[in-house]
PDB file of C-alpha atoms and ligand atoms in Angstrom:
ATOM      1  CA  MET A  11       8.729  16.924  15.133  1.00  0.00           C
ATOM      2  CA  SER A  12      10.269  14.239  12.912  1.00  0.00           C
ATOM      3  CA  THR A  13       8.247  13.458   9.834  1.00  0.00           C
ATOM      4  CA  TYR A  14       8.039  10.178   7.939  1.00  0.00           C
ATOM      5  CA  SER A  15       7.377   9.895   4.225  1.00  0.00           C
ATOM      6  CA  VAL A  16       4.946   7.181   3.203  1.00  0.00           C
ATOM      7  CA  GLY A  17       4.442   6.034  -0.379  1.00  0.00           C
ATOM      8  CA  TYR A  18       1.023   4.550  -0.850  1.00  0.00           C
ATOM      9  CA  PHE A  19      -0.184   2.214  -3.587  1.00  0.00           C
ATOM     10  CA  VAL A  20      -3.813   2.054  -4.698  1.00  0.00           C
ATOM     11  CA  GLY A  21      -4.374  -1.459  -6.031  1.00  0.00           C
ATOM     12  CA  SER A  22      -7.264  -0.403  -8.268  1.00  0.00           C
ATOM     13  CA  LEU A  23      -7.046   1.324 -11.645  1.00  0.00           C
ATOM     14  CA  ALA A  24     -10.797   2.029 -11.744  1.00  0.00           C
ATOM     15  CA  LYS A  25     -12.003   5.634 -12.056  1.00  0.00           C
ATOM     16  CA  GLY A  26     -14.536   5.405  -9.254  1.00  0.00           C
ATOM     17  CA  SER A  27     -12.374   3.206  -7.061  1.00  0.00           C
ATOM     18  CA  ILE A  28     -13.602   2.863  -3.499  1.00  0.00           C
ATOM     19  CA  ASN A  29     -10.041   2.074  -2.471  1.00  0.00           C
ATOM     20  CA  ARG A  30      -8.896   5.414  -3.865  1.00  0.00           C
ATOM     21  CA  LYS A  31     -11.596   7.041  -1.706  1.00  0.00           C
ATOM     22  CA  LEU A  32     -10.226   5.086   1.240  1.00  0.00           C
ATOM     23  CA  SER A  33      -6.690   6.272   0.472  1.00  0.00           C
ATOM     24  CA  LYS A  34      -7.917   9.879   0.537  1.00  0.00           C
ATOM     25  CA  ALA A  35      -9.601   9.264   3.879  1.00  0.00           C
ATOM     26  CA  LEU A  36      -6.394   7.791   5.289  1.00  0.00           C
ATOM     27  CA  ILE A  37      -4.446  10.889   4.223  1.00  0.00           C
ATOM     28  CA  LYS A  38      -6.973  13.091   6.029  1.00  0.00           C
ATOM     29  CA  LEU A  39      -6.938  10.972   9.173  1.00  0.00           C
ATOM     30  CA  ALA A  40      -3.187  10.342   9.377  1.00  0.00           C
ATOM     31  CA  PRO A  41      -1.248  11.890  12.247  1.00  0.00           C
ATOM     32  CA  PRO A  42       0.742  14.992  11.260  1.00  0.00           C
ATOM     33  CA  GLU A  43       4.131  13.259  11.290  1.00  0.00           C
ATOM     34  CA  LEU A  44       3.132  11.113   8.287  1.00  0.00           C
ATOM     35  CA  VAL A  45       3.529  12.683   4.848  1.00  0.00           C
ATOM     36  CA  LEU A  46       1.758  10.531   2.273  1.00  0.00           C
ATOM     37  CA  GLN A  47       2.289  10.505  -1.474  1.00  0.00           C
ATOM     38  CA  GLU A  48       0.932   8.094  -4.062  1.00  0.00           C
ATOM     39  CA  ILE A  49       3.283   5.797  -5.942  1.00  0.00           C
ATOM     40  CA  PRO A  50       1.501   5.283  -9.279  1.00  0.00           C
ATOM     41  CA  ILE A  51       1.301   1.847 -10.911  1.00  0.00           C
ATOM     42  CA  ARG A  52      -1.051   2.552 -13.798  1.00  0.00           C
ATOM     43  CA  ASP A  53       1.523   2.922 -16.599  1.00  0.00           C
ATOM     44  CA  LEU A  54       3.711  -0.065 -15.834  1.00  0.00           C
ATOM     45  CA  PRO A  55       3.893  -2.667 -18.614  1.00  0.00           C
ATOM     46  CA  LEU A  56       3.603  -6.312 -17.647  1.00  0.00           C
ATOM     47  CA  TYR A  57       6.790  -7.514 -15.987  1.00  0.00           C
ATOM     48  CA  ASN A  58       9.000 -10.293 -17.247  1.00  0.00           C
ATOM     49  CA  HIS A  59      12.633 -10.882 -16.413  1.00  0.00           C
ATOM     50  CA  ASP A  60      13.847 -10.047 -19.922  1.00  0.00           C
ATOM     51  CA  HIS A  61      13.594  -6.443 -18.684  1.00  0.00           C
ATOM     52  CA  ASP A  62      16.059  -6.985 -15.868  1.00  0.00           C
ATOM     53  CA  ALA A  63      19.074  -5.928 -17.921  1.00  0.00           C
ATOM     54  CA  ASN A  64      17.394  -2.694 -18.984  1.00  0.00           C
ATOM     55  CA  TYR A  65      14.489  -1.502 -16.865  1.00  0.00           C
ATOM     56  CA  PRO A  66      12.113   0.888 -18.680  1.00  0.00           C
ATOM     57  CA  GLU A  67      11.984   4.415 -17.321  1.00  0.00           C
ATOM     58  CA  VAL A  68       8.544   3.963 -15.773  1.00  0.00           C
ATOM     59  CA  ALA A  69       9.811   1.016 -13.748  1.00  0.00           C
ATOM     60  CA  GLN A  70      12.969   2.875 -12.741  1.00  0.00           C
ATOM     61  CA  ARG A  71      10.722   5.684 -11.485  1.00  0.00           C
ATOM     62  CA  LEU A  72       8.739   3.158  -9.462  1.00  0.00           C
ATOM     63  CA  LYS A  73      11.885   1.875  -7.772  1.00  0.00           C
ATOM     64  CA  GLN A  74      13.184   5.401  -7.164  1.00  0.00           C
ATOM     65  CA  ALA A  75       9.860   6.403  -5.616  1.00  0.00           C
ATOM     66  CA  ILE A  76      10.020   3.496  -3.170  1.00  0.00           C
ATOM     67  CA  ALA A  77      13.680   4.201  -2.381  1.00  0.00           C
ATOM     68  CA  GLY A  78      12.723   7.797  -1.599  1.00  0.00           C
ATOM     69  CA  VAL A  79      10.154   7.031   1.111  1.00  0.00           C
ATOM     70  CA  ASP A  80      10.484   5.758   4.660  1.00  0.00           C
ATOM     71  CA  ALA A  81       7.604   3.303   4.407  1.00  0.00           C
ATOM     72  CA  VAL A  82       4.903   2.001   2.098  1.00  0.00           C
ATOM     73  CA  LEU A  83       1.177   1.493   2.508  1.00  0.00           C
ATOM     74  CA  PHE A  84      -0.999  -0.714   0.287  1.00  0.00           C
ATOM     75  CA  VAL A  85      -4.656   0.235  -0.156  1.00  0.00           C
ATOM     76  CA  THR A  86      -6.115  -2.554  -2.218  1.00  0.00           C
ATOM     77  CA  PRO A  87      -9.289  -4.181  -3.490  1.00  0.00           C
ATOM     78  CA  GLU A  88      -9.826  -7.913  -3.476  1.00  0.00           C
ATOM     79  CA  TYR A  89     -10.106  -9.556  -6.887  1.00  0.00           C
ATOM     80  CA  ASN A  90     -11.192 -13.186  -6.847  1.00  0.00           C
ATOM     81  CA  ARG A  91      -9.937 -13.584  -3.289  1.00  0.00           C
ATOM     82  CA  SER A  92      -6.498 -12.165  -4.079  1.00  0.00           C
ATOM     83  CA  ILE A  93      -4.917  -8.843  -5.025  1.00  0.00           C
ATOM     84  CA  PRO A  94      -5.497  -7.291  -8.465  1.00  0.00           C
ATOM     85  CA  GLY A  95      -2.988  -8.222 -11.159  1.00  0.00           C
ATOM     86  CA  ALA A  96      -1.983  -4.572 -11.584  1.00  0.00           C
ATOM     87  CA  LEU A  97      -0.771  -4.418  -8.005  1.00  0.00           C
ATOM     88  CA  LYS A  98       1.030  -7.746  -8.159  1.00  0.00           C
ATOM     89  CA  ASN A  99       2.692  -6.589 -11.372  1.00  0.00           C
ATOM     90  CA  ALA A 100       3.947  -3.424  -9.646  1.00  0.00           C
ATOM     91  CA  ILE A 101       5.297  -5.458  -6.746  1.00  0.00           C
ATOM     92  CA  ASP A 102       7.059  -7.806  -9.162  1.00  0.00           C
ATOM     93  CA  TRP A 103       8.715  -4.857 -10.935  1.00  0.00           C
ATOM     94  CA  ALA A 104       9.823  -3.319  -7.656  1.00  0.00           C
ATOM     95  CA  SER A 105      11.163  -6.587  -6.287  1.00  0.00           C
ATOM     96  CA  ARG A 106      13.618  -7.054  -9.143  1.00  0.00           C
ATOM     97  CA  PRO A 107      16.258  -7.182 -10.638  1.00  0.00           C
ATOM     98  CA  TRP A 108      17.493  -9.909  -8.314  1.00  0.00           C
ATOM     99  CA  GLY A 109      19.456  -8.374  -5.460  1.00  0.00           C
ATOM    100  CA  GLN A 110      17.775  -4.996  -5.874  1.00  0.00           C
ATOM    101  CA  ASN A 111      14.476  -5.663  -4.158  1.00  0.00           C
ATOM    102  CA  SER A 112      12.952  -2.270  -3.323  1.00  0.00           C
ATOM    103  CA  PHE A 113      10.874  -3.616  -0.438  1.00  0.00           C
ATOM    104  CA  ALA A 114      13.733  -5.113   1.579  1.00  0.00           C
ATOM    105  CA  ARG A 115      13.634  -3.626   5.094  1.00  0.00           C
ATOM    106  CA  LYS A 116      10.981  -1.112   4.022  1.00  0.00           C
ATOM    107  CA  PRO A 117       8.162  -1.017   6.591  1.00  0.00           C
ATOM    108  CA  SER A 118       4.713  -1.671   5.163  1.00  0.00           C
ATOM    109  CA  GLY A 119       1.041  -1.691   6.024  1.00  0.00           C
ATOM    110  CA  VAL A 120      -1.957  -3.221   4.295  1.00  0.00           C
ATOM    111  CA  VAL A 121      -5.542  -1.989   4.221  1.00  0.00           C
ATOM    112  CA  GLY A 122      -8.466  -2.328   1.846  1.00  0.00           C
ATOM    113  CA  THR A 123     -12.170  -2.076   1.277  1.00  0.00           C
ATOM    114  CA  SER A 124     -14.828  -3.938  -0.654  1.00  0.00           C
ATOM    115  CA  PRO A 125     -18.615  -4.144  -0.525  1.00  0.00           C
ATOM    116  CA  GLY A 126     -18.274  -7.715   0.711  1.00  0.00           C
ATOM    117  CA  ALA A 127     -18.714  -8.610   4.356  1.00  0.00           C
ATOM    118  CA  ILE A 128     -15.088  -9.626   4.877  1.00  0.00           C
ATOM    119  CA  GLY A 129     -13.751  -6.400   3.335  1.00  0.00           C
ATOM    120  CA  THR A 130     -10.681  -7.696   1.400  1.00  0.00           C
ATOM    121  CA  ALA A 131      -9.474  -9.957   4.217  1.00  0.00           C
ATOM    122  CA  VAL A 132      -8.398 -12.754   1.879  1.00  0.00           C
ATOM    123  CA  ALA A 133      -6.579 -10.433  -0.529  1.00  0.00           C
ATOM    124  CA  GLN A 134      -4.774  -8.890   2.400  1.00  0.00           C
ATOM    125  CA  GLN A 135      -3.586 -12.281   3.579  1.00  0.00           C
ATOM    126  CA  HIS A 136      -2.194 -12.981   0.108  1.00  0.00           C
ATOM    127  CA  LEU A 137      -0.486  -9.589   0.077  1.00  0.00           C
ATOM    128  CA  ARG A 138       1.000 -10.243   3.511  1.00  0.00           C
ATOM    129  CA  SER A 139       2.525 -13.431   2.177  1.00  0.00           C
ATOM    130  CA  VAL A 140       4.025 -11.582  -0.806  1.00  0.00           C
ATOM    131  CA  LEU A 141       5.447  -8.797   1.373  1.00  0.00           C
ATOM    132  CA  CYS A 142       6.882 -11.339   3.762  1.00  0.00           C
ATOM    133  CA  PHE A 143       8.811 -12.931   0.889  1.00  0.00           C
ATOM    134  CA  CYS A 144       9.932  -9.442  -0.161  1.00  0.00           C
ATOM    135  CA  ASN A 145      11.473  -8.991   3.306  1.00  0.00           C
ATOM    136  CA  SER A 146       9.287  -6.019   4.186  1.00  0.00           C
ATOM    137  CA  PRO A 147       8.662  -5.564   7.922  1.00  0.00           C
ATOM    138  CA  LEU A 148       4.860  -5.600   7.940  1.00  0.00           C
ATOM    139  CA  MET A 149       2.516  -4.248  10.599  1.00  0.00           C
ATOM    140  CA  ASN A 150       0.704  -7.288  12.016  1.00  0.00           C
ATOM    141  CA  THR A 151      -2.024  -5.473  13.854  1.00  0.00           C
ATOM    142  CA  VAL A 152      -4.174  -3.365  13.571  1.00  0.00           C
ATOM    143  CA  GLU A 153      -5.845  -5.203  10.708  1.00  0.00           C
ATOM    144  CA  ALA A 154      -8.265  -3.094   8.667  1.00  0.00           C
ATOM    145  CA  TYR A 155     -10.962  -4.877   6.672  1.00  0.00           C
ATOM    146  CA  ILE A 156     -13.400  -2.171   5.657  1.00  0.00           C
ATOM    147  CA  GLN A 157     -16.814  -3.128   4.307  1.00  0.00           C
ATOM    148  CA  PHE A 158     -17.797  -0.344   1.943  1.00  0.00           C
ATOM    149  CA  THR A 159     -21.449   0.632   2.210  1.00  0.00           C
ATOM    150  CA  PRO A 160     -22.909   3.217  -0.205  1.00  0.00           C
ATOM    151  CA  GLY A 161     -21.667   6.716   0.693  1.00  0.00           C
ATOM    152  CA  LEU A 162     -19.321   5.518   3.441  1.00  0.00           C
ATOM    153  CA  ILE A 163     -16.458   7.651   2.049  1.00  0.00           C
ATOM    154  CA  ASP A 164     -16.960  10.422  -0.499  1.00  0.00           C
ATOM    155  CA  ASP A 165     -14.689  11.337  -3.429  1.00  0.00           C
ATOM    156  CA  ASP A 166     -12.728  13.760  -1.250  1.00  0.00           C
ATOM    157  CA  GLY A 167     -12.062  11.187   1.430  1.00  0.00           C
ATOM    158  CA  VAL A 168     -14.638  12.383   3.944  1.00  0.00           C
ATOM    159  CA  VAL A 169     -15.814   9.425   6.039  1.00  0.00           C
ATOM    160  CA  ASN A 170     -19.543   9.613   6.752  1.00  0.00           C
ATOM    161  CA  ASN A 171     -19.529   7.266   9.717  1.00  0.00           C
ATOM    162  CA  ASP A 172     -17.917   8.355  12.986  1.00  0.00           C
ATOM    163  CA  GLU A 173     -17.011   4.865  14.131  1.00  0.00           C
ATOM    164  CA  THR A 174     -15.248   4.058  10.845  1.00  0.00           C
ATOM    165  CA  ALA A 175     -13.458   7.420  10.870  1.00  0.00           C
ATOM    166  CA  GLU A 176     -12.216   6.801  14.410  1.00  0.00           C
ATOM    167  CA  PHE A 177     -11.092   3.296  13.502  1.00  0.00           C
ATOM    168  CA  LEU A 178      -9.172   4.537  10.446  1.00  0.00           C
ATOM    169  CA  ARG A 179      -7.594   7.299  12.541  1.00  0.00           C
ATOM    170  CA  SER A 180      -6.393   4.753  15.096  1.00  0.00           C
ATOM    171  CA  TYR A 181      -5.143   2.512  12.271  1.00  0.00           C
ATOM    172  CA  MET A 182      -2.956   5.344  10.960  1.00  0.00           C
ATOM    173  CA  GLN A 183      -1.710   6.178  14.446  1.00  0.00           C
ATOM    174  CA  GLU A 184      -0.724   2.569  14.997  1.00  0.00           C
ATOM    175  CA  TYR A 185       0.897   2.455  11.546  1.00  0.00           C
ATOM    176  CA  SER A 186       2.909   5.579  12.370  1.00  0.00           C
ATOM    177  CA  ALA A 187       4.111   4.075  15.650  1.00  0.00           C
ATOM    178  CA  PHE A 188       5.040   0.880  13.796  1.00  0.00           C
ATOM    179  CA  VAL A 189       7.042   2.766  11.150  1.00  0.00           C
ATOM    180  CA  GLN A 190       8.886   4.685  13.852  1.00  0.00           C
ATOM    181  CA  ARG A 191       9.716   1.466  15.703  1.00  0.00           C
ATOM    182  CA  VAL A 192      11.078  -0.199  12.557  1.00  0.00           C
ATOM    183  CA  LEU A 193      13.149   2.856  11.644  1.00  0.00           C
ATOM    184  CA  THR A 194      14.619   2.880  15.134  1.00  0.00           C
ATOM    185  CA  VAL A 195      15.983  -0.612  14.563  1.00  0.00           C
ATOM    186  CA  LEU A 196      16.706  -0.168  10.853  1.00  0.00           C
ATOM    187  CA  PRO A 197      17.567   3.531  10.542  1.00  0.00           C
ATOM    188  CA  ARG A 198      16.935   5.254   7.225  1.00  0.00           C
ATOM    189  CA  ALA A 199      19.994   6.237   5.211  1.00  0.00           C
ATOM    190  CA  SER A 200      21.034   9.820   6.045  1.00  0.00           C
TER     191      SER A 200
HETATM  192  C1  LIG B  12     -14.392  -8.143  -7.471  1.00  0.00           C
HETATM  193  N1  LIG B  12     -14.957  -7.876  -6.249  1.00  0.00           N
HETATM  194  C2  LIG B  12     -14.652  -8.668  -5.159  1.00  0.00           C
HETATM  195  N2  LIG B  12     -14.996  -8.292  -3.881  1.00  0.00           N
HETATM  196  C3  LIG B  12     -14.626  -9.057  -2.820  1.00  0.00           C
HETATM  197  O1  LIG B  12     -14.924  -8.688  -1.681  1.00  0.00           O
HETATM  198  N3  LIG B  12     -13.949 -10.209  -3.004  1.00  0.00           N
HETATM  199  C4  LIG B  12     -13.566 -10.666  -4.234  1.00  0.00           C
HETATM  200  O2  LIG B  12     -12.920 -11.686  -4.340  1.00  0.00           O
HETATM  201  C5  LIG B  12     -13.939  -9.867  -5.358  1.00  0.00           C
HETATM  202  N4  LIG B  12     -13.576 -10.245  -6.628  1.00  0.00           N
HETATM  203  C6  LIG B  12     -13.700  -9.360  -7.655  1.00  0.00           C
HETATM  204  C7  LIG B  12     -13.101  -9.642  -8.888  1.00  0.00           C
HETATM  205  C8  LIG B  12     -13.156  -8.714  -9.900  1.00  0.00           C
HETATM  206  C9  LIG B  12     -12.450  -9.000 -11.198  1.00  0.00           C
HETATM  207  C10 LIG B  12     -13.839  -7.499  -9.715  1.00  0.00           C
HETATM  208  C11 LIG B  12     -13.879  -6.467 -10.820  1.00  0.00           C
HETATM  209  C12 LIG B  12     -14.453  -7.231  -8.530  1.00  0.00           C
HETATM  210  C13 LIG B  12     -15.786  -6.681  -6.060  1.00  0.00           C
HETATM  211  C14 LIG B  12     -14.909  -5.514  -5.633  1.00  0.00           C
HETATM  212  O3  LIG B  12     -14.761  -5.528  -4.227  1.00  0.00           O
HETATM  213  C15 LIG B  12     -15.539  -4.181  -6.046  1.00  0.00           C
HETATM  214  O4  LIG B  12     -15.644  -4.150  -7.462  1.00  0.00           O
HETATM  215  C16 LIG B  12     -14.731  -2.993  -5.571  1.00  0.00           C
HETATM  216  O5  LIG B  12     -15.398  -1.811  -5.941  1.00  0.00           O
HETATM  217  C17 LIG B  12     -13.330  -2.998  -6.152  1.00  0.00           C
HETATM  218  O6  LIG B  12     -12.553  -1.979  -5.551  1.00  0.00           O
HETATM  219  P1  LIG B  12     -12.251  -0.618  -6.330  1.00  0.00           P
HETATM  220  O7  LIG B  12     -11.707  -0.963  -7.688  1.00  0.00           O
HETATM  221  O8  LIG B  12     -13.572   0.122  -6.451  1.00  0.00           O
HETATM  222  O9  LIG B  12     -11.290   0.103  -5.453  1.00  0.00           O
END
């Protein structure tokens, strides 16, 4: 069986993040060919292009982590109908210096949860626009807008609702098939 490495980003820095719980659930429910590892964003300073000539080590590590995986997955909250600044900052770091955009041709998926009824839908649309500009082949469907109700997912990533668990399982299966399709057309470097 071929395996595919997936670097996932959690868009929230909060200790009790419901999106971190969701990321743990996705790891549990992913098909066996996907090997997921977090790409941390917490320690990145704020980006500006003065850094382009000399990227700090933490930002170099970010770019190396993305280069080292077959695909990326964004698990993000919605802040004021967009993505949190911390996540946008990480994307900005990874997209530069000019000509060295880490997301180019790297397959991606977007998912998120919030207590609100539309479950991060607007933030995800913003993120899709950003990833499109970054030339990342992005899974169009399945879309996953998860409304987080109390206790829906516990700290270990156990989903306490069968329908949601089944939906997240099918999301990860579809994501895996998407990654495999993209890598067939754009093979990974050997
Ligand atoms: C929010 N929240 C929120 N929720 C939403 O559905 N749409 C929104 O636009 C916003 N905006 C927003 C802005 C800011 C600054 C905060 C702190 C929160 C609520 C948000 O969904 C909730 O706090 C989640 O728990 C955030 O996800 P994490 O950090 O727990 O993963």
